[in-house]
mmCIF file of N, CA, C and O in Angstrom:
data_model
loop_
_atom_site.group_PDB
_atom_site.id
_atom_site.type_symbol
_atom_site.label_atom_id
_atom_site.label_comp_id
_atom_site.label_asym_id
_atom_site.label_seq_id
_atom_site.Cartn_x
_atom_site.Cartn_y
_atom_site.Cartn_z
ATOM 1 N N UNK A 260 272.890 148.674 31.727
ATOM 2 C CA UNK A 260 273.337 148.030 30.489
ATOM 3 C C UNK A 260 274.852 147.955 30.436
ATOM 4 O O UNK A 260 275.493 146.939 30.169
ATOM 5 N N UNK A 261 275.302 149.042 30.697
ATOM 6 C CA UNK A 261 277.241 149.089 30.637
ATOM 7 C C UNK A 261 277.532 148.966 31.733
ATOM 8 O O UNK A 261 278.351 148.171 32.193
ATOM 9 N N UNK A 262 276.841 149.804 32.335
ATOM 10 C CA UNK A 262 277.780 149.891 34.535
ATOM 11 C C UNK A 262 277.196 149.021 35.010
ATOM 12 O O UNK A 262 277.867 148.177 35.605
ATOM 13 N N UNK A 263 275.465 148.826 34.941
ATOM 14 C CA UNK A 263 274.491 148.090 35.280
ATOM 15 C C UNK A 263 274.412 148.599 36.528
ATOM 16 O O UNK A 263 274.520 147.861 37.507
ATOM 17 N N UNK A 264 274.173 150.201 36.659
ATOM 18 C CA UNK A 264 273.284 151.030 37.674
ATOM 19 C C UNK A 264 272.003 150.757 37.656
ATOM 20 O O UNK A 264 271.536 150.341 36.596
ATOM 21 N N UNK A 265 271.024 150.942 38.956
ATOM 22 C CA UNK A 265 269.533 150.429 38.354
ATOM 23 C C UNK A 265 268.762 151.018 38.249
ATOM 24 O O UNK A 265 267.652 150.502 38.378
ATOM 25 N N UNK A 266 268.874 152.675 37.907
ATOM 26 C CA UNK A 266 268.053 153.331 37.503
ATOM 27 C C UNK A 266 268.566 153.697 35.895
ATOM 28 O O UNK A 266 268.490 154.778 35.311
ATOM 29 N N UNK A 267 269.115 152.387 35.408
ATOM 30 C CA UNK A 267 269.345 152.957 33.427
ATOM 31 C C UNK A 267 268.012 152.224 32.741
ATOM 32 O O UNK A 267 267.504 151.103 32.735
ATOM 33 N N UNK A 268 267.719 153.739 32.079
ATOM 34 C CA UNK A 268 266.175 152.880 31.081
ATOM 35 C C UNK A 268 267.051 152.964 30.104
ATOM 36 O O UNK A 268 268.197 153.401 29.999
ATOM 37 N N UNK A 269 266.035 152.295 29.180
ATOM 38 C CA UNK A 269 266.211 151.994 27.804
ATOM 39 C C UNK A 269 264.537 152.707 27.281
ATOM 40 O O UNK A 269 263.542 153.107 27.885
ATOM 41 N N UNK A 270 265.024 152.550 25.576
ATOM 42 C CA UNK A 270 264.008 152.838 24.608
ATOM 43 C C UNK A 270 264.572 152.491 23.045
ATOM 44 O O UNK A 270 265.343 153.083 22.291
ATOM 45 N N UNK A 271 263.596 150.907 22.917
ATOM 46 C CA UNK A 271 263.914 150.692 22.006
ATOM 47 C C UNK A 271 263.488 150.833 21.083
ATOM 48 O O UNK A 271 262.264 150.927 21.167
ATOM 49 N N UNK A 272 264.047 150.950 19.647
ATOM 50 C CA UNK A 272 263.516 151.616 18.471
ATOM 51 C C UNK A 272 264.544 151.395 17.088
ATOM 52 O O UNK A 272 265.731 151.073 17.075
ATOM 53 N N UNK A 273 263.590 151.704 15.904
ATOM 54 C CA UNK A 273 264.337 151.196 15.064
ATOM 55 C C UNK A 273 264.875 152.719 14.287
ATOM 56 O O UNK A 273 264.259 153.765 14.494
ATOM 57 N N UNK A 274 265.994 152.665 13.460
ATOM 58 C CA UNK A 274 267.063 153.764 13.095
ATOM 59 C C UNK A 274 266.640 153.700 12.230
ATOM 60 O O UNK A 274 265.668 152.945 12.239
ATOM 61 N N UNK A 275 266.888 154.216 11.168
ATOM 62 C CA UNK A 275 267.307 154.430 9.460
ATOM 63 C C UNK A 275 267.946 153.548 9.340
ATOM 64 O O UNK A 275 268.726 153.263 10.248
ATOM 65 N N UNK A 276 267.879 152.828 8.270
ATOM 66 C CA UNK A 276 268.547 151.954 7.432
ATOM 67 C C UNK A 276 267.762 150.305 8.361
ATOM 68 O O UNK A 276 268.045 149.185 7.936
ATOM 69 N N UNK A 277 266.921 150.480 9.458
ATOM 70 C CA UNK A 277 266.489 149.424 9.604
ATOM 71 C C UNK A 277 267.006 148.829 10.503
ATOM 72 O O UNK A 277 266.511 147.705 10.573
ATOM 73 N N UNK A 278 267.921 149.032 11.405
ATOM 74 C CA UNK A 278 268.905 148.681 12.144
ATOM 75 C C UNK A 278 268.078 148.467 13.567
ATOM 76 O O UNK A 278 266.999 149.032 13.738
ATOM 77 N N UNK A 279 268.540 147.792 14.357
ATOM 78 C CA UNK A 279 267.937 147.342 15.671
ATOM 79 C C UNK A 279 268.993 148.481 16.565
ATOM 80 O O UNK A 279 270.205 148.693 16.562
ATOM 81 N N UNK A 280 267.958 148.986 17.214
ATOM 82 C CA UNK A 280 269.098 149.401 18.008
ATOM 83 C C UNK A 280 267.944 149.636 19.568
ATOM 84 O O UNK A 280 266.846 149.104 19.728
ATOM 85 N N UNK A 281 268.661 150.590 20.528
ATOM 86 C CA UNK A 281 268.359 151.174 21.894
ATOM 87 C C UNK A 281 269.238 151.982 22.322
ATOM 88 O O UNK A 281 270.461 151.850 22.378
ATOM 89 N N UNK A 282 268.186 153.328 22.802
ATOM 90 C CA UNK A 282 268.691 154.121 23.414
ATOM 91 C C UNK A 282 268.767 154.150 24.827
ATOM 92 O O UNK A 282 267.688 153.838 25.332
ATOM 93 N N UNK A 283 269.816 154.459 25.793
ATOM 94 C CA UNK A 283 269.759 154.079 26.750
ATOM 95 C C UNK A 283 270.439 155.395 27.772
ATOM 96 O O UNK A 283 271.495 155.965 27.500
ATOM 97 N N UNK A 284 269.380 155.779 29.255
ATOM 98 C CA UNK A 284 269.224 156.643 29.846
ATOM 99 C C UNK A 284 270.168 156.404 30.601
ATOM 100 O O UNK A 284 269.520 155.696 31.371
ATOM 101 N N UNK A 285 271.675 156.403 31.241
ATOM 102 C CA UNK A 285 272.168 156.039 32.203
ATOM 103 C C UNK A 285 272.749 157.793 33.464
ATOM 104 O O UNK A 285 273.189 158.866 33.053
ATOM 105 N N UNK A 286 272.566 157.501 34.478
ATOM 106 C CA UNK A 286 272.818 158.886 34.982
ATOM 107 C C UNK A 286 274.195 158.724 35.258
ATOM 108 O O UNK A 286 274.538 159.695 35.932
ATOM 109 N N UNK A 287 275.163 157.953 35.058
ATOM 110 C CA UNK A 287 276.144 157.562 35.052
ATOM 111 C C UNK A 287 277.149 157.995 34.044
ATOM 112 O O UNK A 287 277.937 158.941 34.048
ATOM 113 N N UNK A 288 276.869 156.876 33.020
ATOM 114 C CA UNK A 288 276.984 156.473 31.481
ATOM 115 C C UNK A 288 276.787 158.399 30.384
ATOM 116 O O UNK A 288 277.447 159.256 29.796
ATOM 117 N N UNK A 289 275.705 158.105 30.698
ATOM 118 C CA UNK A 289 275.158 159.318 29.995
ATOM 119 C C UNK A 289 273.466 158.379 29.377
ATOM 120 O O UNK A 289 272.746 157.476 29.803
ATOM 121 N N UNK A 290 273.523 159.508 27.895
ATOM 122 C CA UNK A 290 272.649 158.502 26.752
ATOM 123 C C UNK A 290 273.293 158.473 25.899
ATOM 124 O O UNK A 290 273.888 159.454 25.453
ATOM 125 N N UNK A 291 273.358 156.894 25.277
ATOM 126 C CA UNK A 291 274.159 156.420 24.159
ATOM 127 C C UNK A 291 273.444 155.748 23.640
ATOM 128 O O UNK A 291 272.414 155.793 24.314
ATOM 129 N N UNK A 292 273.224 154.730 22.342
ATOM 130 C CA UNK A 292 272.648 153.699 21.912
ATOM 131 C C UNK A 292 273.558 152.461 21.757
ATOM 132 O O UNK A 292 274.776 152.473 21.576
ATOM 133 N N UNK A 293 272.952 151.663 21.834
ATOM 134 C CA UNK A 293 273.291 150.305 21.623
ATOM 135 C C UNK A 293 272.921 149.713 20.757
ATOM 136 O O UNK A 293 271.693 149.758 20.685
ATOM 137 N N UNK A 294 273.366 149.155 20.030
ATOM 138 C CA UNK A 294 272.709 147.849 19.025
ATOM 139 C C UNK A 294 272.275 146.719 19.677
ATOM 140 O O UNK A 294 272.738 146.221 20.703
ATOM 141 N N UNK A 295 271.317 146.339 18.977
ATOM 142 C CA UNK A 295 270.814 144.545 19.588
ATOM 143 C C UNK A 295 272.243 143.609 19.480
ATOM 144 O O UNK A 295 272.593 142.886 20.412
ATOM 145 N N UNK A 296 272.967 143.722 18.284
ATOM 146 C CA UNK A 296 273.670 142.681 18.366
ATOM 147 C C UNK A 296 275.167 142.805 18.883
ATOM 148 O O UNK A 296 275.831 141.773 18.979
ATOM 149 N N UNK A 297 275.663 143.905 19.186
ATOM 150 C CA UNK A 297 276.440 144.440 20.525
ATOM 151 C C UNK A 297 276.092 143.967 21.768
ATOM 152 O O UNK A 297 276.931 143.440 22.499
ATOM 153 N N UNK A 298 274.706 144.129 22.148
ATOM 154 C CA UNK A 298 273.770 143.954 23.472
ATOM 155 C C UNK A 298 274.257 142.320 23.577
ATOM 156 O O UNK A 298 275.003 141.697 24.333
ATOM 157 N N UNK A 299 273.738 142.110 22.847
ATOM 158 C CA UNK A 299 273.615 140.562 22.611
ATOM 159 C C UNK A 299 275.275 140.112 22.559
ATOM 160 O O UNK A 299 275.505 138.916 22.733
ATOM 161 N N UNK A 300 276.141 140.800 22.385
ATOM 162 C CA UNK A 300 277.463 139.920 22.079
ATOM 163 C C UNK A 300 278.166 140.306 23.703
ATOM 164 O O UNK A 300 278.965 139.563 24.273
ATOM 165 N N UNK A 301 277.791 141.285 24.116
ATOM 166 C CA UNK A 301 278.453 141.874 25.574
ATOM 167 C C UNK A 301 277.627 140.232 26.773
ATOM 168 O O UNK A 301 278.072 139.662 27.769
ATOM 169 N N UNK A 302 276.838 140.117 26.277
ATOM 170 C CA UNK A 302 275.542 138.897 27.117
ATOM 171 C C UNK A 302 276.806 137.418 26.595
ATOM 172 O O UNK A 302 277.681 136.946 27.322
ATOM 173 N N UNK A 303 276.579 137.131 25.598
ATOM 174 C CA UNK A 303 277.470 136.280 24.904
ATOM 175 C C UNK A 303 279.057 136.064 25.598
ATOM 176 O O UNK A 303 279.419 134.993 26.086
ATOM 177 N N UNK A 304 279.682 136.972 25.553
ATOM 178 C CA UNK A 304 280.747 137.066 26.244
ATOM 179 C C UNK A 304 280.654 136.937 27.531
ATOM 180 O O UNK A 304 281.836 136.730 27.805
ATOM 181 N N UNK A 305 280.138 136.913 28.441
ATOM 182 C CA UNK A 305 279.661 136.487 29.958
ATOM 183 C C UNK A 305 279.352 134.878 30.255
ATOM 184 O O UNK A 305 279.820 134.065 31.052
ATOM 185 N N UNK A 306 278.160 134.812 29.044
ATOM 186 C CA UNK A 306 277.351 133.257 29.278
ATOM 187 C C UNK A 306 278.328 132.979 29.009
ATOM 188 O O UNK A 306 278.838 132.785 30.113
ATOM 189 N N UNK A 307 279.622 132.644 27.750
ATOM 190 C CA UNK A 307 279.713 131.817 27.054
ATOM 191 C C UNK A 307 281.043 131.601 28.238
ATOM 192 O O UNK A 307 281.432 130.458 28.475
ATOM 193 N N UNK A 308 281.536 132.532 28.780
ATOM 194 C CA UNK A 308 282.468 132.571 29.465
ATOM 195 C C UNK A 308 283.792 132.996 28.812
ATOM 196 O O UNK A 308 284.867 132.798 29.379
ATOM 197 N N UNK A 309 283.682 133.654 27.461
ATOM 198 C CA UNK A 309 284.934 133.845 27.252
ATOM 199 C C UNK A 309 285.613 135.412 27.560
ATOM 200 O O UNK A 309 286.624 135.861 27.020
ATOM 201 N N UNK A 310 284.888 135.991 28.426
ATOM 202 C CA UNK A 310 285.427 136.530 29.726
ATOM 203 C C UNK A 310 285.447 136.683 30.918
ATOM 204 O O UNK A 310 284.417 137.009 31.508
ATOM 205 N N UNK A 311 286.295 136.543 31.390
ATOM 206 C CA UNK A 311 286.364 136.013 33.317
ATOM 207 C C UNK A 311 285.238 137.430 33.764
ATOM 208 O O UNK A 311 284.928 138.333 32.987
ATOM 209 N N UNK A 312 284.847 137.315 34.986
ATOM 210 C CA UNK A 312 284.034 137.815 36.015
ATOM 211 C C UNK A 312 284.816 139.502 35.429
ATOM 212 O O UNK A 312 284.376 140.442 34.767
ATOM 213 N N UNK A 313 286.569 139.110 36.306
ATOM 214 C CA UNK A 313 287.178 140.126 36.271
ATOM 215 C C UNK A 313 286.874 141.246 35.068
ATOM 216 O O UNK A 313 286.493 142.411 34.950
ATOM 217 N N UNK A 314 287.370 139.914 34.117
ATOM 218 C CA UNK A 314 287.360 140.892 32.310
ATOM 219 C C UNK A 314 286.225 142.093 32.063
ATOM 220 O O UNK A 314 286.268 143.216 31.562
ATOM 221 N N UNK A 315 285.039 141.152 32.766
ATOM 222 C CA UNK A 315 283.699 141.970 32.229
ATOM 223 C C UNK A 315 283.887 143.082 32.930
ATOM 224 O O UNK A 315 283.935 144.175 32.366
ATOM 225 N N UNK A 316 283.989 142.977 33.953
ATOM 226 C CA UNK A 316 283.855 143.907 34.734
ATOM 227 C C UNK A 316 284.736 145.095 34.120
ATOM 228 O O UNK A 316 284.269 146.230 34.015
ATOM 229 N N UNK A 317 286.025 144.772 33.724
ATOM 230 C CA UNK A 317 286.583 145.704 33.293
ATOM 231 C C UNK A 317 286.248 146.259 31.904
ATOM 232 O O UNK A 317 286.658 147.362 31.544
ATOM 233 N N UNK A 318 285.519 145.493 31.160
ATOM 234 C CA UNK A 318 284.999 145.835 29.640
ATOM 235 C C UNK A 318 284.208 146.712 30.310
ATOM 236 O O UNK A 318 284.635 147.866 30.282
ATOM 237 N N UNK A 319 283.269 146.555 30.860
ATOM 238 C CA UNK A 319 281.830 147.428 31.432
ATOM 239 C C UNK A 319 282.502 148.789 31.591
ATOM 240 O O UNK A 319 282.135 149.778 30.957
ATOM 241 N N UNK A 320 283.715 148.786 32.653
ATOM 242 C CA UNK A 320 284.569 150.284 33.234
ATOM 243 C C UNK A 320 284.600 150.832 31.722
ATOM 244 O O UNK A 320 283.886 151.729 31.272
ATOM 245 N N UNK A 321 285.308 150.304 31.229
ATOM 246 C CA UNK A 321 286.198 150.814 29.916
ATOM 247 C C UNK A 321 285.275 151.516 28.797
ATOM 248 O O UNK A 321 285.505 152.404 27.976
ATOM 249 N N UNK A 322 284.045 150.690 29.130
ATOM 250 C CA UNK A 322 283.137 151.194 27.932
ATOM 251 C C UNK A 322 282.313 152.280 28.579
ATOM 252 O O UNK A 322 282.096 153.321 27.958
ATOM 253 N N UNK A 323 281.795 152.069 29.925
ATOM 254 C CA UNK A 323 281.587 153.394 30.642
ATOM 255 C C UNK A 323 282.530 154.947 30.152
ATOM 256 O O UNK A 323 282.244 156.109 29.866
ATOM 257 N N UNK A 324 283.718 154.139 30.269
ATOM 258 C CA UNK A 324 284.474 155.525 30.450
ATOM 259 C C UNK A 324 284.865 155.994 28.594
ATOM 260 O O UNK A 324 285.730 156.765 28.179
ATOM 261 N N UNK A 325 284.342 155.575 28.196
ATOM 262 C CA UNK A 325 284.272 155.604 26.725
ATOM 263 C C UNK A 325 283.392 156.856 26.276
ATOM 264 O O UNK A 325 283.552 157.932 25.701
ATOM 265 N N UNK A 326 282.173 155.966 26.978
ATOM 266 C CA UNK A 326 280.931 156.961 26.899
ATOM 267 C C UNK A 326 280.958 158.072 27.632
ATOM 268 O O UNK A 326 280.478 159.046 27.052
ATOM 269 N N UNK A 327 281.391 158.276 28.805
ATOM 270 C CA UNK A 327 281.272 159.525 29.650
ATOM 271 C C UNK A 327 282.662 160.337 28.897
ATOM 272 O O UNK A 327 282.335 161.497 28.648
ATOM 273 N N UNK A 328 283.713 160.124 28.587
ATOM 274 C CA UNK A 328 284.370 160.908 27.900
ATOM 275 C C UNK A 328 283.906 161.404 26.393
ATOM 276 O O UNK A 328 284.407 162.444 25.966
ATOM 277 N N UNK A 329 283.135 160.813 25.731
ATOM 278 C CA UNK A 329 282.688 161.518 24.349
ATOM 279 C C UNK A 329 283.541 160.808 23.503
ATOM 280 O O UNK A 329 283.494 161.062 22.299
ATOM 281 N N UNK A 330 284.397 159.867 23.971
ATOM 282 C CA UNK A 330 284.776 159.110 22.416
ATOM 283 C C UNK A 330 283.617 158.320 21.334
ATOM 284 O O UNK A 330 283.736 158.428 20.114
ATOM 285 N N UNK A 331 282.795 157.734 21.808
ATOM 286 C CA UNK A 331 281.863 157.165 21.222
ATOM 287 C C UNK A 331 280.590 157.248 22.043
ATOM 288 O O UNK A 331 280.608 157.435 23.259
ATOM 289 N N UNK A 332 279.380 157.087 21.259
ATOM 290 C CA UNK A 332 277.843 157.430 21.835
ATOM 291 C C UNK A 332 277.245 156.076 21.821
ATOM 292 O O UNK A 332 276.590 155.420 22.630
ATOM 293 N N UNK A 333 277.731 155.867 20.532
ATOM 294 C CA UNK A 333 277.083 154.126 20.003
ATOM 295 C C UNK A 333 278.171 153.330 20.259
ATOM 296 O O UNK A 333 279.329 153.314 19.841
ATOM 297 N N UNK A 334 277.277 152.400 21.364
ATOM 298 C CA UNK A 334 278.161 150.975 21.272
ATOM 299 C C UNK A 334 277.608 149.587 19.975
ATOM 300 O O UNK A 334 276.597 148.897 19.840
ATOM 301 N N UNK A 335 278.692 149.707 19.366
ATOM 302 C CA UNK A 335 278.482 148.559 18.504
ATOM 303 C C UNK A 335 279.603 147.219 18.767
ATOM 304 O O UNK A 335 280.463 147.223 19.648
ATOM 305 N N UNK A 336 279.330 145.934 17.645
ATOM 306 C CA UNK A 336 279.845 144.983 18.322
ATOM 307 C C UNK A 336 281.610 145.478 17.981
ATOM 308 O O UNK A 336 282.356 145.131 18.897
ATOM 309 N N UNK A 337 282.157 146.049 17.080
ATOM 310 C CA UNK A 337 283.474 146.844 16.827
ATOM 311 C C UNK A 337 283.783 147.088 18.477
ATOM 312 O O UNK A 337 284.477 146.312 19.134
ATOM 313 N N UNK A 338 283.143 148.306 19.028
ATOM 314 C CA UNK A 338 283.434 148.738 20.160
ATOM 315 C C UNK A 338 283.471 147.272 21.157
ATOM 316 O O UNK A 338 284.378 146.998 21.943
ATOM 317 N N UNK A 339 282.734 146.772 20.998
ATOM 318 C CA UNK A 339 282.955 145.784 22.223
ATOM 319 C C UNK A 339 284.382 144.777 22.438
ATOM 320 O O UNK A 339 284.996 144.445 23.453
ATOM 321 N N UNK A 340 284.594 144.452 20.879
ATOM 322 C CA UNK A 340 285.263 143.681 20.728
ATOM 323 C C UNK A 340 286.933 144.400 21.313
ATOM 324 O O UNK A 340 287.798 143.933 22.055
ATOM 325 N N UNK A 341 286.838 145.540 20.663
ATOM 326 C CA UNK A 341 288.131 146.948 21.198
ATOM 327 C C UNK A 341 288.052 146.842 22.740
ATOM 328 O O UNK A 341 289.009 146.829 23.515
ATOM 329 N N UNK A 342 286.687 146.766 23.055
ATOM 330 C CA UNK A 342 287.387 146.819 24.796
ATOM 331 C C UNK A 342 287.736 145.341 25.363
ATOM 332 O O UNK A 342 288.382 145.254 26.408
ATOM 333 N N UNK A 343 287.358 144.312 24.752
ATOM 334 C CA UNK A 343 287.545 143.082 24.900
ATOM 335 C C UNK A 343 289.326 142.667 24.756
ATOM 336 O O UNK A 343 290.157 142.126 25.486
ATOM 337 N N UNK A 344 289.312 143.217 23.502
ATOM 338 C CA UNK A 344 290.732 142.831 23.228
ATOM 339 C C UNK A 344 291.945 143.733 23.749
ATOM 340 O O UNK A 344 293.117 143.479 23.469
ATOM 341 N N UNK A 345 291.540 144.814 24.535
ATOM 342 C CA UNK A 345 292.218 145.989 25.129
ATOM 343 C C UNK A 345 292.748 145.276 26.562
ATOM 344 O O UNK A 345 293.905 145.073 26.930
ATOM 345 N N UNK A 346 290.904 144.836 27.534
ATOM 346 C CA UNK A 346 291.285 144.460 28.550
ATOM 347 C C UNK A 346 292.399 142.807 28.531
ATOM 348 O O UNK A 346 293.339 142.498 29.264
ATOM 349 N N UNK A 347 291.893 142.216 27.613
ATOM 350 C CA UNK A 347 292.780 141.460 27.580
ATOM 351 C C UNK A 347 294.200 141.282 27.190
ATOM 352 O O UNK A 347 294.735 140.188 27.009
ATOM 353 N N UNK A 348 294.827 142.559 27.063
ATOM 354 C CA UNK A 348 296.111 142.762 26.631
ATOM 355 C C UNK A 348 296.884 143.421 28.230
ATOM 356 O O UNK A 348 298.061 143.588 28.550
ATOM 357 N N UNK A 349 295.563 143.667 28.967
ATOM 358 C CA UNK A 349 296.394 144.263 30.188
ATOM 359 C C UNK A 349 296.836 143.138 30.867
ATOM 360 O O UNK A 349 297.521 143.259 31.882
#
């Protein structure tokens, strides 16, 4: 899902308050959850092309290393957009 190792499961399920989300097994990553519409905006940003090959690649690092350091567990579309607009300032 973030590194896109191919042994990361998922398990999706719904939160409190109703929220779409997924939890996700990475031996990498760790386990964090994701939202559908994070999921969906990290996908978005690829198709739509409004980040190069490079970019993603580096959003993916960044948010990896997000998660394996303990700054954040949940990726939401906030977080994505922070590593979006991070890598693109480098």
């Amino acid at each position: 899902m973030i590194c896109a190792r191919p042994d990361t499961t998922t398990e999706p399920e719904m939160v409190g308050g109703g929220r779409d989300t997924m939890w996700v097994r990475c031996a990498y990553c760790g386990r964090f959850e994701i939202t559908s519409v994070a999921s969906a905006r990290l996908k978005a940003l690829q198709d739509g092309k409004r980040a190069t090959d490079t970019q993603m690649t580096e959003i993916r690092h960044l948010l990896s290393e997000w998660l394996r350091s303990g700054v954040t567990k949940t990726i939401t579309v906030t977080t994505v957009e922070q590593a979006l607009l991070e890598v693109m300032a480098w």
